[in-house]
Amino acid sequence: MSVVSAREPVGPIPQHHLSDDLLTAYAAGSLDEASSLFVASHLTLCPECRRRAAMMDEVGGVLLDDIAPVAMSAGALSAVLSRAEAPANDEPASMAGSRQTVFGADLPAPMRRYYGCDLDGIAWQRQGGGVSVATVPGIGDGSHAFMLKVEAGRAVPQHTHRGNELVMVLKGAYSDAAGRFGRGDVELADGDVDHQPKAEKGEDCICLAVTDAPLKFTGSLGWLLNVFVKM
Amino acid sequence: MRLLIQMGIIDVSSSMDYSGATAVAEPPPRNRVLSTECDSGLAVEKNGHKNRRPVRRPGKEMCRTIVLDAATPDDHKELMRRIAAAQDKAAFAALFGHFGPRVKAYLMRSGSTPESAEELAQEAMVMVWRKAESFDPAQASVSTWIFTIARNKRIDAYRRMNRPDLDENDPALVPDGPTAPDTAYAEGQVSTAIREAVATLPDEQAEMLKKAFFEDKAHSEIAAETGLPLGTVKSRLRLAIGRMRKQLKEFEE
Ligand SMILES: [Zn+2]
């Protein structure tokens, strides 16, 4: 029996997906917060990766079932039952700005929770060259994610990556040597790639980006852009 | 049998120091029998037992669980159903007996001291009781659901971060297409398929999978620790996952 949502599809199905490495680490809970945000945002937009993620969780369940048990302390069950029946007051506090009524949304909910608003409420910092950025606030573990907005028809200045850079399109589309990337599409750029994504005409292209090392811009605007991606 | 749990009589009100892993015994002549009598008046049976006798003993809160073999995912789901429907403590005790010691083992493997693993495992099991109603047997197996609770507890406690997760009610959610193969989940076939795949993995792949899931380490840290090249760590994981995916495909077709 297949569950068919009453909702109309709100967007195209992504063509470029998360890697198994990322999904495994997300299921295992060993991914940093910025990358976890990236994964959760893609899962919002991608039924196929939701199925893959469910499989990875199921792997965790099977391994848990299979692990050699370690006895709980004497009295553990009664302790748990008496705590379980006490009035619940230890639920984790929700994150600031997380409760909002949103009718239709551009940003996936995990991102709205961090920004406290949807795309129309974002305060962009202009960087010149048709590029603006908005850092994801409130990430607690020192990892870093930001949104990048490139004006319609413009190219991001040429840059190389010292670490890995994960990019996912949230609005609009861009193209580079690897193809076309639209809403929900993921691109992983590693240290060897020197690429120059170009936003499509007609609509600004907005992406979520996570880097594990600074980007290094190599083009003429590099000196300016290298300032804002210091992290 | 590995998962066999046989419980004697449990007095919910006083001497509940059932510690799980200690209470494994010989299989009874007919295992797969699940029979409990509780203070709630709920008496349940399985496999043809006809002695349904709701018993009320006001003032004396006895809860008897006679035989329990919660070996299959379906048995776990049945226990969850009872916990959600009737706050059935005997069912919870059975589930606790199976999963409490496993959650504790998982937390210890990921680096907790025995003391904090015990504490966190108890917290996780409190969540299992409180959130029982939100468990959806069509979405996942019980072991998976409990794994995700334990994992999120660990992330909260040790990494001191929130784990971003998708929101099923997000208006931005792109829904599953009408052809989504979700049948397998409802029938517990996914965990069966994955269980089989894990059981037949070459040791080096199985070990890498366990490391990736249980030890709170990035793949690069696993590489450094094991002395294996990062590429080898990743390829073993990919081979393991590929094998599971292949196994699943057979169920989906
Ligand atoms: Zn995807």
Coordinates of N, CA and C and ligand atoms in Angstrom, one line a residue, chain A residues 14 16-18 42 46 48-49 52, ligand 1:
Chain A
P14 N 15.3 16.4 -7.3 CA 16.7 16.7 -7.6 C 17.3 15.5 -8.4
H16 N 21.0 15.6 -8.6 CA 22.3 15.4 -8.1 C 22.2 15.2 -6.6
H17 N 22.6 14.0 -6.1 CA 22.3 13.6 -4.7 C 23.4 13.6 -3.7
L18 N 23.1 13.3 -2.5 CA 24.0 13.2 -1.4 C 24.8 11.9 -1.6
H42 N 18.7 18.9 2.3 CA 18.5 18.1 1.0 C 17.4 17.0 1.2
C46 N 14.2 16.0 -1.3 CA 14.6 14.8 -2.1 C 14.0 13.5 -1.6
E48 N 14.1 10.6 -2.9 CA 15.0 9.5 -3.1 C 16.0 9.4 -2.0
C49 N 16.6 10.5 -1.6 CA 17.6 10.4 -0.5 C 16.9 10.2 0.8
R52 N 17.0 6.6 1.0 CA 18.3 6.1 1.3 C 18.7 6.3 2.8
Ligands
ZN1 ZN 18.8 13.3 -3.2

